[in-house]
PDB file of C-alpha atoms in Angstrom:
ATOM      1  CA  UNK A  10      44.306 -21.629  69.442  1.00  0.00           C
ATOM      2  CA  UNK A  11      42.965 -22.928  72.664  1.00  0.00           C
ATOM      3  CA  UNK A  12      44.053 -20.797  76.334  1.00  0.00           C
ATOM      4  CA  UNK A  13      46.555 -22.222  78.777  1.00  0.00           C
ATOM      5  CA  UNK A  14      43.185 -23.229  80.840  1.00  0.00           C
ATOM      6  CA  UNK A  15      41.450 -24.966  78.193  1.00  0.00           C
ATOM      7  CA  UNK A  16      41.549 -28.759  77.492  1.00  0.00           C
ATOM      8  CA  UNK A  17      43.057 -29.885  74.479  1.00  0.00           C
ATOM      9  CA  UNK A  18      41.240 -33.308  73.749  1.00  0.00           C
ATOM     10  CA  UNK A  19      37.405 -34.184  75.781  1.00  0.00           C
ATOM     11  CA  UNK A  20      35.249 -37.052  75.552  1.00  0.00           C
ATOM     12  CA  UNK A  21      31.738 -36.249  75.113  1.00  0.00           C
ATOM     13  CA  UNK A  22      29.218 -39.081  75.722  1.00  0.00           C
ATOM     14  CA  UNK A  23      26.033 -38.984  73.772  1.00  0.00           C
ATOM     15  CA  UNK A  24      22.696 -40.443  74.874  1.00  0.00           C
ATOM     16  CA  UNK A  25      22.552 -43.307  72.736  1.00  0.00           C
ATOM     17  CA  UNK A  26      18.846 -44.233  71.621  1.00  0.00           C
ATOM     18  CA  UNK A  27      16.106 -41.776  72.037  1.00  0.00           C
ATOM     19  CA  UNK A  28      13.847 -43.152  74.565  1.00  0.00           C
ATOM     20  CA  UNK A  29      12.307 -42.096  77.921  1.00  0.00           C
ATOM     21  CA  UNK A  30      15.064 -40.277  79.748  1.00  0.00           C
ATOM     22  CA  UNK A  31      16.888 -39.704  76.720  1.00  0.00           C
ATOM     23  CA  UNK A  32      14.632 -37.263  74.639  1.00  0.00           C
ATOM     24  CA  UNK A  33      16.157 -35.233  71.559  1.00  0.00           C
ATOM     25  CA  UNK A  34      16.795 -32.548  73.252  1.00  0.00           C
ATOM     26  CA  UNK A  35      20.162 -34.203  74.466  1.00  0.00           C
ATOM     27  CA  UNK A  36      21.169 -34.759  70.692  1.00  0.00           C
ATOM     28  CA  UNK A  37      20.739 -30.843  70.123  1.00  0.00           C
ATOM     29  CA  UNK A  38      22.227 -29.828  73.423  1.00  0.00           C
ATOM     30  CA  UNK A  39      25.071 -32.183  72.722  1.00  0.00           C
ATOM     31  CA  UNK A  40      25.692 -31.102  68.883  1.00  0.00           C
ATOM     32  CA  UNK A  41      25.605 -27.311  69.979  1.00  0.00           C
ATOM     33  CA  UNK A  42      28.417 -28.076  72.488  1.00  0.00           C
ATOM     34  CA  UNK A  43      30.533 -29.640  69.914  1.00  0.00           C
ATOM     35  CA  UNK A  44      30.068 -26.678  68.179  1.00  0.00           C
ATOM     36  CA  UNK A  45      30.881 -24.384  70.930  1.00  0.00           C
ATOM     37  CA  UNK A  46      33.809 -26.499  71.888  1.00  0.00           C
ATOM     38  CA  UNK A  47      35.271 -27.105  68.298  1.00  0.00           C
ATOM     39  CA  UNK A  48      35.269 -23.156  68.036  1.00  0.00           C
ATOM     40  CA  UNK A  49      37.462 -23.056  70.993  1.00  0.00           C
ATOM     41  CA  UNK A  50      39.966 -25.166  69.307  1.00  0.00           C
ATOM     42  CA  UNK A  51      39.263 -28.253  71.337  1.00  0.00           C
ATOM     43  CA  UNK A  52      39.569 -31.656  69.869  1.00  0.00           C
ATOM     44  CA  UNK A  53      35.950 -33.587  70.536  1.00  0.00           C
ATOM     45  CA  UNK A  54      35.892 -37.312  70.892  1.00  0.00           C
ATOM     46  CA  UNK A  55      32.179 -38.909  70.698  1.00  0.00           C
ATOM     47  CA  UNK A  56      30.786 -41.386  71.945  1.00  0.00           C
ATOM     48  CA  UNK A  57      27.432 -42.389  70.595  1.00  0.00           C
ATOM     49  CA  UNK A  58      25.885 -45.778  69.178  1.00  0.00           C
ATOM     50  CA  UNK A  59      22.823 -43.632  67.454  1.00  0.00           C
ATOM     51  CA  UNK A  60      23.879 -43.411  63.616  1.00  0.00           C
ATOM     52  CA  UNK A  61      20.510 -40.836  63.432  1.00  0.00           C
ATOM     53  CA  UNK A  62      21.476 -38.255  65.015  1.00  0.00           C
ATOM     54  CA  UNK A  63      22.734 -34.772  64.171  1.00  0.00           C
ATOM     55  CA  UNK A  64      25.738 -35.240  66.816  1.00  0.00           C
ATOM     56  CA  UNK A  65      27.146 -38.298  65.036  1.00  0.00           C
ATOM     57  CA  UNK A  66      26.872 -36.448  61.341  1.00  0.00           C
ATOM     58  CA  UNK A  67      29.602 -36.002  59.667  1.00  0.00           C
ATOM     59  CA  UNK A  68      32.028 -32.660  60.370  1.00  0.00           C
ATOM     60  CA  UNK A  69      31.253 -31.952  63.915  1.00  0.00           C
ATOM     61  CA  UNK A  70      33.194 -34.262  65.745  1.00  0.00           C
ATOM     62  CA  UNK A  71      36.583 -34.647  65.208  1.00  0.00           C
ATOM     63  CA  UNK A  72      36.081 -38.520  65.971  1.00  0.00           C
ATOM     64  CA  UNK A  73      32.711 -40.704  66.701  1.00  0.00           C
ATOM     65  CA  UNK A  74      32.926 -44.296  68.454  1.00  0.00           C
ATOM     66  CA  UNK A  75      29.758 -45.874  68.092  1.00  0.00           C
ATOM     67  CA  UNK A  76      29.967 -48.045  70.848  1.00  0.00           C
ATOM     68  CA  UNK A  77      27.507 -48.697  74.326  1.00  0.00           C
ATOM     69  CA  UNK A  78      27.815 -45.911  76.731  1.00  0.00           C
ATOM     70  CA  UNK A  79      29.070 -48.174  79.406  1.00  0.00           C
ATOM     71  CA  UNK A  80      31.697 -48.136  81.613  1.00  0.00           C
ATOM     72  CA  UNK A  81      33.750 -50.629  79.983  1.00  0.00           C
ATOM     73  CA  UNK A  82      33.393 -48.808  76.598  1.00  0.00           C
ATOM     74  CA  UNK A  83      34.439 -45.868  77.838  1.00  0.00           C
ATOM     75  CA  UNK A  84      36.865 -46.889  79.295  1.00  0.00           C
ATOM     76  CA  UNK A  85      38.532 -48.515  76.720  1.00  0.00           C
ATOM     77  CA  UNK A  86      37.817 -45.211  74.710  1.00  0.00           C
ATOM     78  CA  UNK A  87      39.745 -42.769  77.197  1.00  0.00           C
ATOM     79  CA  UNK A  88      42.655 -45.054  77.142  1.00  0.00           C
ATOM     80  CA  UNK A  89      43.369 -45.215  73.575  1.00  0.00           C
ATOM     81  CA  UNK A  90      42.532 -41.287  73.269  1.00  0.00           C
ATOM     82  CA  UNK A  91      43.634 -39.586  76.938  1.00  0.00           C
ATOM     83  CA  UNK A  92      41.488 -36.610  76.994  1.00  0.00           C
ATOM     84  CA  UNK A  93      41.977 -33.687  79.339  1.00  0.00           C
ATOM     85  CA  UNK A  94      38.348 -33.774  80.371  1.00  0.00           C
ATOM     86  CA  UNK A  95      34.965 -35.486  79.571  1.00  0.00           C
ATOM     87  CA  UNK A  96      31.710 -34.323  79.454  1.00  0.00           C
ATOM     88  CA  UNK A  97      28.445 -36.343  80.928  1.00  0.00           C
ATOM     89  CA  UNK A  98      26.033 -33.873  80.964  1.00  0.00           C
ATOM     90  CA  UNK A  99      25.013 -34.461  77.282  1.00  0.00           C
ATOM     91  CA  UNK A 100      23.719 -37.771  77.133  1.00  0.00           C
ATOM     92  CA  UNK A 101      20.516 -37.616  79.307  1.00  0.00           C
ATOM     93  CA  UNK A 102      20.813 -40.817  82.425  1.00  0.00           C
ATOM     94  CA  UNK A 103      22.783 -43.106  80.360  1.00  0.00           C
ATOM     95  CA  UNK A 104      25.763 -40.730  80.280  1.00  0.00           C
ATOM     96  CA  UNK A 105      24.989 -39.685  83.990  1.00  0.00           C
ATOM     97  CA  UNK A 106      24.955 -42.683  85.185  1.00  0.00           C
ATOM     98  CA  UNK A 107      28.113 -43.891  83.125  1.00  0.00           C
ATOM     99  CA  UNK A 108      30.268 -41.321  84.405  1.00  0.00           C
ATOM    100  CA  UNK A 109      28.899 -41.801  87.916  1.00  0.00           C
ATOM    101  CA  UNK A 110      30.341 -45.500  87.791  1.00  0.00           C
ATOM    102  CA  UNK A 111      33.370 -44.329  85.982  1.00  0.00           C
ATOM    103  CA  UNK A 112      34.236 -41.781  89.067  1.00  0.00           C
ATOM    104  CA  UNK A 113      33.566 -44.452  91.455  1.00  0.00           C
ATOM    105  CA  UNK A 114      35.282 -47.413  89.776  1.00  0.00           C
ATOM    106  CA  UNK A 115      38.602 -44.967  90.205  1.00  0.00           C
ATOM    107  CA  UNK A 116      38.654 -44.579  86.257  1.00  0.00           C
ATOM    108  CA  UNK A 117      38.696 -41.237  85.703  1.00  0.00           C
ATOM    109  CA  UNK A 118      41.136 -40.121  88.827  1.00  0.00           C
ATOM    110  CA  UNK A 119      43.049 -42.984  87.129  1.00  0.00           C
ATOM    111  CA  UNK A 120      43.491 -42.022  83.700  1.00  0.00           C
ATOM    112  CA  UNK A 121      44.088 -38.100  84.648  1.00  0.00           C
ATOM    113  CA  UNK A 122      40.103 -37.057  83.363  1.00  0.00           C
ATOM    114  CA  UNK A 123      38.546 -34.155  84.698  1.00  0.00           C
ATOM    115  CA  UNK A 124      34.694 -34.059  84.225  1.00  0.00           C
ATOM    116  CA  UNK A 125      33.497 -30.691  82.943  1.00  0.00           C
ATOM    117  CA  UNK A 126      30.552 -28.828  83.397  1.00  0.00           C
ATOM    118  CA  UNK A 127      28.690 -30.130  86.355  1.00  0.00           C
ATOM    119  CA  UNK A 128      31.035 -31.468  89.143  1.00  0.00           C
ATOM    120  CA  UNK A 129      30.407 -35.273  89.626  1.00  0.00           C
ATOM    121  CA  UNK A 130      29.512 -34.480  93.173  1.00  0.00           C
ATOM    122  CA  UNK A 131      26.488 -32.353  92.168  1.00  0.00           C
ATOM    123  CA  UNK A 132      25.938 -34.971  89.482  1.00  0.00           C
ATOM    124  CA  UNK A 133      25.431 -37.406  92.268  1.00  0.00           C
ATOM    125  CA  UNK A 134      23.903 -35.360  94.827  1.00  0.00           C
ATOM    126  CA  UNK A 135      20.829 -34.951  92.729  1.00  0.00           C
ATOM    127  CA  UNK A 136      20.488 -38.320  91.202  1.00  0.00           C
ATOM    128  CA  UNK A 137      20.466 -40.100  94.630  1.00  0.00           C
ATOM    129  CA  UNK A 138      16.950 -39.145  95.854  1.00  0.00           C
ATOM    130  CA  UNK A 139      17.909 -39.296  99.631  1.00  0.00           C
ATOM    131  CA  UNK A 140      20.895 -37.461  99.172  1.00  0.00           C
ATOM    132  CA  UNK A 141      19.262 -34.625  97.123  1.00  0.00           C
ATOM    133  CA  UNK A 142      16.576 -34.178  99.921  1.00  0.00           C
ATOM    134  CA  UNK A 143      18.988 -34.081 102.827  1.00  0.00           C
ATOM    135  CA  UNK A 144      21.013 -31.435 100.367  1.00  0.00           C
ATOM    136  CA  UNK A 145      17.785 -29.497  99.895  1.00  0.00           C
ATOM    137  CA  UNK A 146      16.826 -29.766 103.632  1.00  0.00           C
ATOM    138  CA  UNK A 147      20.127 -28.302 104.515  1.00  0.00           C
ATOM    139  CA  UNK A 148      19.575 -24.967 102.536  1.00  0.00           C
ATOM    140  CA  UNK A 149      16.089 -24.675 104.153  1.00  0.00           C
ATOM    141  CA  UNK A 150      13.697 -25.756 100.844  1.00  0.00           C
ATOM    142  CA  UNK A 151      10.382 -27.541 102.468  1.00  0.00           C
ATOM    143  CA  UNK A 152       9.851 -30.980 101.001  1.00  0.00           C
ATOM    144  CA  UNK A 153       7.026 -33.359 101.615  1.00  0.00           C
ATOM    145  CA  UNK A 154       7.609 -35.886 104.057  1.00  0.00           C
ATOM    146  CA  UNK A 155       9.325 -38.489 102.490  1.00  0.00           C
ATOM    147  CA  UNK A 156      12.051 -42.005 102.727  1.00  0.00           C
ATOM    148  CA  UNK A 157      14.288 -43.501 100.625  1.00  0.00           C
ATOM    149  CA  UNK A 158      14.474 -47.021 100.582  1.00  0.00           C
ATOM    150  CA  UNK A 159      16.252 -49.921  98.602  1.00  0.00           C
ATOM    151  CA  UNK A 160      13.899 -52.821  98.817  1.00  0.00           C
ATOM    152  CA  UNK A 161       9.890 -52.900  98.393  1.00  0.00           C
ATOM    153  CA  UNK A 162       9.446 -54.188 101.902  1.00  0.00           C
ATOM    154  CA  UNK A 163      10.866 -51.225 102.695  1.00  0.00           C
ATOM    155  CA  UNK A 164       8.696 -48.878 100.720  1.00  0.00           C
ATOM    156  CA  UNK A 165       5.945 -50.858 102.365  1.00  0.00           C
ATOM    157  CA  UNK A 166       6.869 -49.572 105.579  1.00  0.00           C
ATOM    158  CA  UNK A 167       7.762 -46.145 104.580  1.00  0.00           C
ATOM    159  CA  UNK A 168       4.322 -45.651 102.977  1.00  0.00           C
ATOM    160  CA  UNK A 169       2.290 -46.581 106.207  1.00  0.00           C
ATOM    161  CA  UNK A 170       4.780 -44.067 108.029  1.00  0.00           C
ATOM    162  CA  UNK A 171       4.170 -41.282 105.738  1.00  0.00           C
ATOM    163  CA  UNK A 172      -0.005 -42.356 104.993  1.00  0.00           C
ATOM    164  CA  UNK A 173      -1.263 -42.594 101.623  1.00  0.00           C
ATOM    165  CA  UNK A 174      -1.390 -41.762  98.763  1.00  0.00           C
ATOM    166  CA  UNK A 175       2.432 -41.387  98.308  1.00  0.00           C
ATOM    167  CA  UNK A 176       4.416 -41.116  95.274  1.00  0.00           C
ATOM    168  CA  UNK A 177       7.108 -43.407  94.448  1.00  0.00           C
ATOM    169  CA  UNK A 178      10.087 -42.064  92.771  1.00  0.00           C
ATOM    170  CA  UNK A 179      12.893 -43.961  90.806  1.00  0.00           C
ATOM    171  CA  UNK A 180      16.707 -42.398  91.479  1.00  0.00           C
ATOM    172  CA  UNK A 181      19.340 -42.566  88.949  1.00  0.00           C
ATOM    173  CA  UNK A 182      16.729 -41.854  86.269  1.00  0.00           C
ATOM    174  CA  UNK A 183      14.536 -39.035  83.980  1.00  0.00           C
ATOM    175  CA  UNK A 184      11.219 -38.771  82.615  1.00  0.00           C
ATOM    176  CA  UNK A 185       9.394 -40.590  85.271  1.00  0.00           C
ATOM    177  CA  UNK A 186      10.852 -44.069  84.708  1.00  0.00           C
ATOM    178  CA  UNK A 187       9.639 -46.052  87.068  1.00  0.00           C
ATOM    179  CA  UNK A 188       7.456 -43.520  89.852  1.00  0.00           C
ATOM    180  CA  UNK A 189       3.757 -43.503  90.113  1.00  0.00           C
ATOM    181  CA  UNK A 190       1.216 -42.001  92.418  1.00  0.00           C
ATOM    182  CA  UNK A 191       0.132 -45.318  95.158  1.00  0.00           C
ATOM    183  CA  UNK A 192      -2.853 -45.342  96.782  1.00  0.00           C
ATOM    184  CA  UNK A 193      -3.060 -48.182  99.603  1.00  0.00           C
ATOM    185  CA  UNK A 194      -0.671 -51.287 100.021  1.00  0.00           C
ATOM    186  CA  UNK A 195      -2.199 -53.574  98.066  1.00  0.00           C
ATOM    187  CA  UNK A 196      -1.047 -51.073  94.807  1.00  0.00           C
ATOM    188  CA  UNK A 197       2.403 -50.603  96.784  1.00  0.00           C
ATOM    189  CA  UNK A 198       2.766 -54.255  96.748  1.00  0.00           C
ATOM    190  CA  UNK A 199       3.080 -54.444  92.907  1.00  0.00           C
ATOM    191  CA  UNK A 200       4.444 -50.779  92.593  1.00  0.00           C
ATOM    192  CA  UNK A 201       7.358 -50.877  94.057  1.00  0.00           C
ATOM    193  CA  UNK A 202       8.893 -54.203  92.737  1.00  0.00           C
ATOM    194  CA  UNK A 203       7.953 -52.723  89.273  1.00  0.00           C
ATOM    195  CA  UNK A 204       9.829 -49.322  90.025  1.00  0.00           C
ATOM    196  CA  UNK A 205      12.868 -51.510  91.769  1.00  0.00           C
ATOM    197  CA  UNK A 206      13.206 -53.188  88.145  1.00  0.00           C
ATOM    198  CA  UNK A 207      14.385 -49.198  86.733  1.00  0.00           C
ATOM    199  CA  UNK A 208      16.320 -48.592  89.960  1.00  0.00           C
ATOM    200  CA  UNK A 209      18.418 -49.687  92.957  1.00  0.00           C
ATOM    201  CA  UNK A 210      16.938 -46.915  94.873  1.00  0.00           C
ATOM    202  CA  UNK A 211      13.230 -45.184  95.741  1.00  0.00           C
ATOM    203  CA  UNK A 212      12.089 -42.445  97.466  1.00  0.00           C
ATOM    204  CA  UNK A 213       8.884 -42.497  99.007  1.00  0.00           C
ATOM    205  CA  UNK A 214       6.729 -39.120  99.919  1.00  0.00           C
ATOM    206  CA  UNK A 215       3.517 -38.036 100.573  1.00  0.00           C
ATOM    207  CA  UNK A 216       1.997 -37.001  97.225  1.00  0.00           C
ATOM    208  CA  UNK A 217       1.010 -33.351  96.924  1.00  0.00           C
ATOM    209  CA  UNK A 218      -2.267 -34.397  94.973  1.00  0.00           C
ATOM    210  CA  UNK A 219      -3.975 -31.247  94.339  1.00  0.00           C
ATOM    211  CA  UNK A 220      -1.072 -28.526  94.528  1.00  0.00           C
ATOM    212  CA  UNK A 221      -0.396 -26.202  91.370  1.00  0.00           C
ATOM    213  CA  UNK A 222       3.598 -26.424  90.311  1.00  0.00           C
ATOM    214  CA  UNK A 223       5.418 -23.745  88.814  1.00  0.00           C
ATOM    215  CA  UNK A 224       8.701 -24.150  87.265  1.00  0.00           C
ATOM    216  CA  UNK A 225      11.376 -21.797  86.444  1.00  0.00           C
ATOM    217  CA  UNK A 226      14.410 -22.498  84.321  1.00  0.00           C
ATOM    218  CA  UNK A 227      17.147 -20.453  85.344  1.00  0.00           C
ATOM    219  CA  UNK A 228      20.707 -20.287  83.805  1.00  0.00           C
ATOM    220  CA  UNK A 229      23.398 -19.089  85.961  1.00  0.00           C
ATOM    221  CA  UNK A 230      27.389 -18.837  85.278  1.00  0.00           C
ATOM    222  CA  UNK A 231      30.055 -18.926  87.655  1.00  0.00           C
ATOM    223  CA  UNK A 232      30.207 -15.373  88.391  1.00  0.00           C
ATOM    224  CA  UNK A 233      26.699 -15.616  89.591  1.00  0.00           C
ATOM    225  CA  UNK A 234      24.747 -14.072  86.785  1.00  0.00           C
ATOM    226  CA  UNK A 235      21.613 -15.322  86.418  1.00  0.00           C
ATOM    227  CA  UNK A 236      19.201 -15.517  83.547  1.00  0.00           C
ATOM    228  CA  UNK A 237      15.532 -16.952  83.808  1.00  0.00           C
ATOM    229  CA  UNK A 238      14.995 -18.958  80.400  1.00  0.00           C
ATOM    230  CA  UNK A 239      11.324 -19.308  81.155  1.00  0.00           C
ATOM    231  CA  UNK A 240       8.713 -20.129  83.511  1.00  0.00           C
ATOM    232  CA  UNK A 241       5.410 -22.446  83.274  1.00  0.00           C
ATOM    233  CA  UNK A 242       2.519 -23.716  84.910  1.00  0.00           C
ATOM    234  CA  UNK A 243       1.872 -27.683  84.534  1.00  0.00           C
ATOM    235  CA  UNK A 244      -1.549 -28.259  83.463  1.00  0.00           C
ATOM    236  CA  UNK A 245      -1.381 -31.728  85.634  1.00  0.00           C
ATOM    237  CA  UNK A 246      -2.151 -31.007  89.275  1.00  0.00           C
ATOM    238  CA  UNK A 247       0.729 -31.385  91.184  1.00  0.00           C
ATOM    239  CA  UNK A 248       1.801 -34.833  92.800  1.00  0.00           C
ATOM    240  CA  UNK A 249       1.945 -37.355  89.861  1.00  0.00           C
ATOM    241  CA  UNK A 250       4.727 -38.672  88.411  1.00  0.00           C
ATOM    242  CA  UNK A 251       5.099 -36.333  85.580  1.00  0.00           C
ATOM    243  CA  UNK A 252       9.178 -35.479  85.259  1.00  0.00           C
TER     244      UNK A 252
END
């Protein structure tokens, strides 16, 4: 039996093929929250062209479409099933980005969908590079000195504010699709329409060649308990294009 507070039918989108940006550790994340959600008594609805993988076997879902993860998919998907909520933060960027053009298209406000887990505001505050470094400049976190731009003539520009060597970074996607470390303009001149053919959208900052990164993973729950899953060192100095 599911609580008063708990949906009653979701839509979880999978990640499609495993490429860059949509490693297997999307299929497992997404086949242990079918499993989590199925125990609450929720009804999952998948959606997932990728016969090979363990979210589409057969028994965890309670239905599979194996159709694109696009909008128009989707779409069609929540209409013919009207789920309480859907999830996007299963499918690596394709799911991301498909329920980022969903929210603004007026779809899911539309159909009555709440998105679960991570708000689509968050969702969207830290996929748009510029917008994710005016959120982190707000809550006082240093960041190199960077620009986002939306054309390469742009990026031009913004590299001979900043000096090089700068690192361009693609928004809207994971794994380092589309950024590389730049050295002078002639590079930037073939750099950034190459990056531009991932993404709508760069940012462009002084590259922190040299610096040691640290990472920490850290779980936290809405009663602010936090748990730190681990922490490591990148063998890569810092300021190349690695994640």
């Amino acid at each position: 039996m599911t609580s008063p507070n708990m949906p009653r039918r979701v839509v979880l989108l999978g990640s499609g093929g495993l490429t860059i940006g949509q490693a297997g550790e999307f299929d497992y994340s997404g086949s242990q929250a079918i499993k989590a959600l199925k125990d609450e008594g929720v009804e999952v609805v998948l959606v997932n062209p990728n016969i090979a993988t363990i979210q589409t076997s057969e028994g965890l879902a309670d239905r599979i479409y194996f159709l694109p993860i696009t909008p128009h998919f989707v779409e069609q998907v929540i209409r013919r099933e009207r789920p309480d909520g859907i999830l996007l933060s299963f499918g690596g960027q394709t799911a991301l980005n498909c329920g980022v053009e969903l929210h603004e298209a007026g779809v899911l406000e539309r159909e009555g969908v709440e998105v679960l887990g991570t708000p689509i505001e968050t969702i969207m505050a830290t996929e748009d590079r510029d917008l994710f470094a005016r959120k982190l400049e707000e809550i006082g976190v240093p960041l190199p000195d960077s620009r986002a731009v939306t054309s390469a003539e742009e990026a031009v520009k913004a590299a001979d504010a900043i000096g090089y060597p700068v690192l361009i970074r693609s928004a809207f996607t994971l794994g380092g699709l589309g950024s590389r470390v730049v050295n002078n303009r002639e590079e930037m001149g073939d750099a950034a329409p190459a990056a531009f053919a991932f993404s709508s959208q760069l940012l462009v900052e002084r590259a922190l060649l040299g610096w040691k990164e640290i990472d920490y993973e850290v779980v936290r729950d809405r009663e602010d308990n936090c748990i730190t899953v681990c922490n490591m060192e990148n063998h890569r100095p810092d300021g190349h294009p690695h994640r």
